[in-house]
Amino acid sequence: ISEGILPCDPFEVLDSQGVGKLIQMAVEAGRATKPNLKIGICGEHGGEAQSIKFISQFGFNYVSCSPFRVPIARLACAQAEIAKKKK
């Protein structure tokens, strides 16, 4: 990160091009088998605004994070939903 190889810490911000593609494939396959499958994200990524914005496009049902990240997560979820409705 300090040398500019990675734009941000992958343990804090979801890699939308790499891991994100795997998430997309997993959600599509899971919901093809079980349409009402509940899918969520937890840990550091569950409380990080950029990661929440990314996963919102896949219809995740919930995010889970540590208590001090809850305000950020709630705001990011709300902003993602508003942005979807504007499209």
Short mmCIF file of N, CA and C in Angstrom, two decimals:
data_model
loop_
_atom_site.label_atom_id
_atom_site.label_comp_id
_atom_site.label_asym_id
_atom_site.label_seq_id
_atom_site.Cartn_x
_atom_site.Cartn_y
_atom_site.Cartn_z
N ILE A 1 0.84 -1.19 0.00
CA ILE A 1 0.00 0.00 0.00
C ILE A 1 0.88 1.25 0.00
N SER A 2 1.88 1.27 0.85
CA SER A 2 2.74 2.45 0.92
C SER A 2 3.56 2.62 -0.35
N GLU A 3 3.77 1.53 -1.08
CA GLU A 3 4.54 1.62 -2.33
C GLU A 3 3.64 1.77 -3.55
N GLY A 4 2.34 1.86 -3.35
CA GLY A 4 1.42 2.11 -4.45
C GLY A 4 1.03 0.88 -5.26
N ILE A 5 1.37 -0.30 -4.78
CA ILE A 5 1.01 -1.52 -5.50
C ILE A 5 -0.49 -1.78 -5.38
N LEU A 6 -1.01 -1.60 -4.20
CA LEU A 6 -2.44 -1.74 -3.96
C LEU A 6 -3.02 -0.38 -3.59
N PRO A 7 -4.21 -0.05 -4.09
CA PRO A 7 -4.79 1.26 -3.78
C PRO A 7 -5.26 1.38 -2.33
N CYS A 8 -5.65 0.26 -1.70
CA CYS A 8 -6.09 0.28 -0.31
C CYS A 8 -5.88 -1.10 0.31
N ASP A 9 -6.01 -1.15 1.61
CA ASP A 9 -5.79 -2.39 2.36
C ASP A 9 -6.88 -3.40 2.03
N PRO A 10 -6.53 -4.56 1.45
CA PRO A 10 -7.55 -5.55 1.07
C PRO A 10 -8.24 -6.21 2.28
N PHE A 11 -7.68 -6.00 3.47
CA PHE A 11 -8.31 -6.51 4.67
C PHE A 11 -9.37 -5.54 5.20
N GLU A 12 -9.44 -4.36 4.62
CA GLU A 12 -10.43 -3.36 5.02
C GLU A 12 -11.42 -3.04 3.91
N VAL A 13 -10.93 -2.96 2.67
CA VAL A 13 -11.77 -2.60 1.53
C VAL A 13 -11.82 -3.78 0.56
N LEU A 14 -13.02 -4.16 0.17
CA LEU A 14 -13.22 -5.29 -0.72
C LEU A 14 -12.62 -5.03 -2.10
N ASP A 15 -11.88 -5.98 -2.60
CA ASP A 15 -11.31 -5.90 -3.95
C ASP A 15 -12.43 -6.23 -4.93
N SER A 16 -13.04 -5.21 -5.50
CA SER A 16 -14.24 -5.41 -6.33
C SER A 16 -13.95 -6.14 -7.64
N GLN A 17 -12.75 -6.04 -8.16
CA GLN A 17 -12.44 -6.71 -9.43
C GLN A 17 -12.09 -8.18 -9.23
N GLY A 18 -11.38 -8.52 -8.18
CA GLY A 18 -10.97 -9.90 -7.95
C GLY A 18 -11.98 -10.67 -7.11
N VAL A 19 -11.99 -10.36 -5.83
CA VAL A 19 -12.92 -11.02 -4.91
C VAL A 19 -14.36 -10.68 -5.27
N GLY A 20 -14.56 -9.49 -5.77
CA GLY A 20 -15.91 -9.07 -6.16
C GLY A 20 -16.51 -9.97 -7.23
N LYS A 21 -15.70 -10.38 -8.17
CA LYS A 21 -16.17 -11.29 -9.23
C LYS A 21 -16.57 -12.64 -8.62
N LEU A 22 -15.80 -13.12 -7.66
CA LEU A 22 -16.14 -14.37 -6.97
C LEU A 22 -17.45 -14.23 -6.19
N ILE A 23 -17.64 -13.08 -5.57
CA ILE A 23 -18.88 -12.82 -4.83
C ILE A 23 -20.06 -12.83 -5.79
N GLN A 24 -19.91 -12.15 -6.92
CA GLN A 24 -20.98 -12.12 -7.92
C GLN A 24 -21.34 -13.53 -8.37
N MET A 25 -20.33 -14.34 -8.68
CA MET A 25 -20.58 -15.71 -9.14
C MET A 25 -21.28 -16.53 -8.04
N ALA A 26 -20.84 -16.37 -6.81
CA ALA A 26 -21.43 -17.12 -5.70
C ALA A 26 -22.89 -16.74 -5.46
N VAL A 27 -23.17 -15.44 -5.51
CA VAL A 27 -24.55 -14.98 -5.31
C VAL A 27 -25.45 -15.48 -6.43
N GLU A 28 -25.00 -15.38 -7.66
CA GLU A 28 -25.81 -15.84 -8.79
C GLU A 28 -26.06 -17.35 -8.70
N ALA A 29 -25.03 -18.12 -8.41
CA ALA A 29 -25.19 -19.58 -8.31
C ALA A 29 -26.07 -19.96 -7.12
N GLY A 30 -25.85 -19.31 -6.01
CA GLY A 30 -26.65 -19.61 -4.82
C GLY A 30 -28.12 -19.29 -5.00
N ARG A 31 -28.40 -18.13 -5.57
CA ARG A 31 -29.80 -17.74 -5.77
C ARG A 31 -30.45 -18.50 -6.92
N ALA A 32 -29.66 -19.04 -7.84
CA ALA A 32 -30.23 -19.88 -8.90
C ALA A 32 -30.75 -21.18 -8.29
N THR A 33 -30.08 -21.65 -7.26
CA THR A 33 -30.48 -22.88 -6.58
C THR A 33 -31.58 -22.61 -5.56
N LYS A 34 -31.42 -21.52 -4.81
CA LYS A 34 -32.38 -21.18 -3.76
C LYS A 34 -32.66 -19.68 -3.85
N PRO A 35 -33.73 -19.30 -4.56
CA PRO A 35 -34.00 -17.87 -4.82
C PRO A 35 -34.12 -17.00 -3.57
N ASN A 36 -34.57 -17.55 -2.46
CA ASN A 36 -34.73 -16.73 -1.25
C ASN A 36 -33.54 -16.86 -0.30
N LEU A 37 -32.38 -17.29 -0.82
CA LEU A 37 -31.17 -17.44 -0.03
C LEU A 37 -30.77 -16.09 0.58
N LYS A 38 -30.57 -16.07 1.89
CA LYS A 38 -30.13 -14.85 2.57
C LYS A 38 -28.62 -14.77 2.47
N ILE A 39 -28.14 -13.62 2.01
CA ILE A 39 -26.71 -13.42 1.81
C ILE A 39 -26.30 -12.12 2.50
N GLY A 40 -25.17 -12.16 3.19
CA GLY A 40 -24.69 -10.98 3.89
C GLY A 40 -23.18 -10.91 3.88
N ILE A 41 -22.69 -9.84 4.44
CA ILE A 41 -21.25 -9.62 4.55
C ILE A 41 -20.97 -9.23 5.99
N CYS A 42 -19.83 -9.68 6.49
CA CYS A 42 -19.50 -9.37 7.88
C CYS A 42 -18.03 -9.01 8.02
N GLY A 43 -17.66 -8.59 9.20
CA GLY A 43 -16.28 -8.24 9.49
C GLY A 43 -15.97 -6.82 9.07
N GLU A 44 -14.69 -6.58 8.81
CA GLU A 44 -14.25 -5.24 8.43
C GLU A 44 -14.96 -4.74 7.17
N HIS A 45 -15.17 -5.61 6.21
CA HIS A 45 -15.83 -5.22 4.97
C HIS A 45 -17.29 -4.85 5.20
N GLY A 46 -17.91 -5.46 6.20
CA GLY A 46 -19.30 -5.16 6.50
C GLY A 46 -19.52 -3.77 7.08
N GLY A 47 -18.45 -3.13 7.50
CA GLY A 47 -18.57 -1.79 8.06
C GLY A 47 -17.84 -0.75 7.26
N GLU A 48 -17.53 -1.06 6.03
CA GLU A 48 -16.76 -0.14 5.19
C GLU A 48 -17.63 0.33 4.02
N ALA A 49 -17.78 1.63 3.89
CA ALA A 49 -18.74 2.23 2.95
C ALA A 49 -18.54 1.81 1.50
N GLN A 50 -17.32 1.80 1.01
CA GLN A 50 -17.07 1.43 -0.40
C GLN A 50 -17.45 -0.03 -0.66
N SER A 51 -17.16 -0.91 0.29
CA SER A 51 -17.51 -2.32 0.14
C SER A 51 -19.02 -2.52 0.16
N ILE A 52 -19.70 -1.80 1.03
CA ILE A 52 -21.16 -1.88 1.11
C ILE A 52 -21.79 -1.40 -0.19
N LYS A 53 -21.29 -0.31 -0.72
CA LYS A 53 -21.80 0.21 -1.99
C LYS A 53 -21.65 -0.84 -3.09
N PHE A 54 -20.50 -1.51 -3.11
CA PHE A 54 -20.25 -2.53 -4.13
C PHE A 54 -21.21 -3.71 -3.99
N ILE A 55 -21.34 -4.26 -2.78
CA ILE A 55 -22.18 -5.46 -2.61
C ILE A 55 -23.67 -5.18 -2.76
N SER A 56 -24.06 -3.92 -2.62
CA SER A 56 -25.49 -3.61 -2.71
C SER A 56 -26.07 -3.95 -4.08
N GLN A 57 -25.24 -3.97 -5.10
CA GLN A 57 -25.73 -4.29 -6.44
C GLN A 57 -26.12 -5.76 -6.58
N PHE A 58 -25.71 -6.60 -5.63
CA PHE A 58 -26.02 -8.02 -5.71
C PHE A 58 -27.19 -8.42 -4.82
N GLY A 59 -27.82 -7.46 -4.17
CA GLY A 59 -29.00 -7.75 -3.37
C GLY A 59 -28.72 -8.46 -2.07
N PHE A 60 -27.62 -8.12 -1.42
CA PHE A 60 -27.32 -8.71 -0.11
C PHE A 60 -28.43 -8.35 0.86
N ASN A 61 -28.71 -9.25 1.79
CA ASN A 61 -29.78 -9.04 2.75
C ASN A 61 -29.34 -8.29 4.00
N TYR A 62 -28.07 -8.41 4.36
CA TYR A 62 -27.61 -7.76 5.58
C TYR A 62 -26.11 -7.52 5.56
N VAL A 63 -25.69 -6.63 6.45
CA VAL A 63 -24.27 -6.44 6.74
C VAL A 63 -24.11 -6.60 8.25
N SER A 64 -22.97 -7.09 8.65
CA SER A 64 -22.66 -7.28 10.05
C SER A 64 -21.27 -6.70 10.30
N CYS A 65 -21.14 -5.94 11.36
CA CYS A 65 -19.84 -5.33 11.64
C CYS A 65 -19.71 -5.05 13.12
N SER A 66 -18.53 -4.60 13.52
CA SER A 66 -18.31 -4.27 14.93
C SER A 66 -19.12 -3.04 15.29
N PRO A 67 -19.48 -2.91 16.58
CA PRO A 67 -20.36 -1.82 17.01
C PRO A 67 -19.90 -0.42 16.61
N PHE A 68 -18.59 -0.15 16.66
CA PHE A 68 -18.15 1.21 16.33
C PHE A 68 -18.30 1.53 14.85
N ARG A 69 -18.51 0.52 14.00
CA ARG A 69 -18.70 0.75 12.56
C ARG A 69 -20.18 0.80 12.16
N VAL A 70 -21.07 0.54 13.07
CA VAL A 70 -22.51 0.50 12.74
C VAL A 70 -23.00 1.81 12.13
N PRO A 71 -22.68 2.97 12.68
CA PRO A 71 -23.18 4.21 12.05
C PRO A 71 -22.73 4.36 10.59
N ILE A 72 -21.47 4.02 10.30
CA ILE A 72 -20.96 4.11 8.93
C ILE A 72 -21.70 3.12 8.04
N ALA A 73 -21.88 1.90 8.55
CA ALA A 73 -22.56 0.86 7.77
C ALA A 73 -24.00 1.25 7.47
N ARG A 74 -24.70 1.77 8.44
CA ARG A 74 -26.10 2.17 8.23
C ARG A 74 -26.21 3.28 7.19
N LEU A 75 -25.34 4.26 7.30
CA LEU A 75 -25.34 5.36 6.34
C LEU A 75 -25.00 4.86 4.95
N ALA A 76 -24.00 4.00 4.83
CA ALA A 76 -23.61 3.46 3.52
C ALA A 76 -24.73 2.64 2.91
N CYS A 77 -25.42 1.84 3.72
CA CYS A 77 -26.55 1.05 3.22
C CYS A 77 -27.66 1.96 2.70
N ALA A 78 -27.97 2.99 3.47
CA ALA A 78 -29.01 3.93 3.05
C ALA A 78 -28.63 4.64 1.75
N GLN A 79 -27.39 5.09 1.67
CA GLN A 79 -26.94 5.77 0.45
C GLN A 79 -26.98 4.84 -0.76
N ALA A 80 -26.60 3.59 -0.57
CA ALA A 80 -26.64 2.62 -1.67
C ALA A 80 -28.07 2.38 -2.16
N GLU A 81 -29.00 2.28 -1.22
CA GLU A 81 -30.41 2.08 -1.60
C GLU A 81 -30.97 3.29 -2.33
N ILE A 82 -30.64 4.48 -1.86
CA ILE A 82 -31.10 5.70 -2.52
C ILE A 82 -30.53 5.77 -3.94
N ALA A 83 -29.26 5.46 -4.08
CA ALA A 83 -28.63 5.48 -5.41
C ALA A 83 -29.29 4.49 -6.36
N LYS A 84 -29.67 3.31 -5.85
CA LYS A 84 -30.35 2.31 -6.70
C LYS A 84 -31.70 2.83 -7.17
N LYS A 85 -32.41 3.53 -6.30
CA LYS A 85 -33.74 4.02 -6.66
C LYS A 85 -33.68 5.18 -7.64
N LYS A 86 -32.56 5.88 -7.67
CA LYS A 86 -32.41 6.99 -8.62
C LYS A 86 -32.17 6.51 -10.04
N LYS A 87 -31.71 5.28 -10.19
CA LYS A 87 -31.41 4.74 -11.53
C LYS A 87 -32.63 4.34 -12.28
#
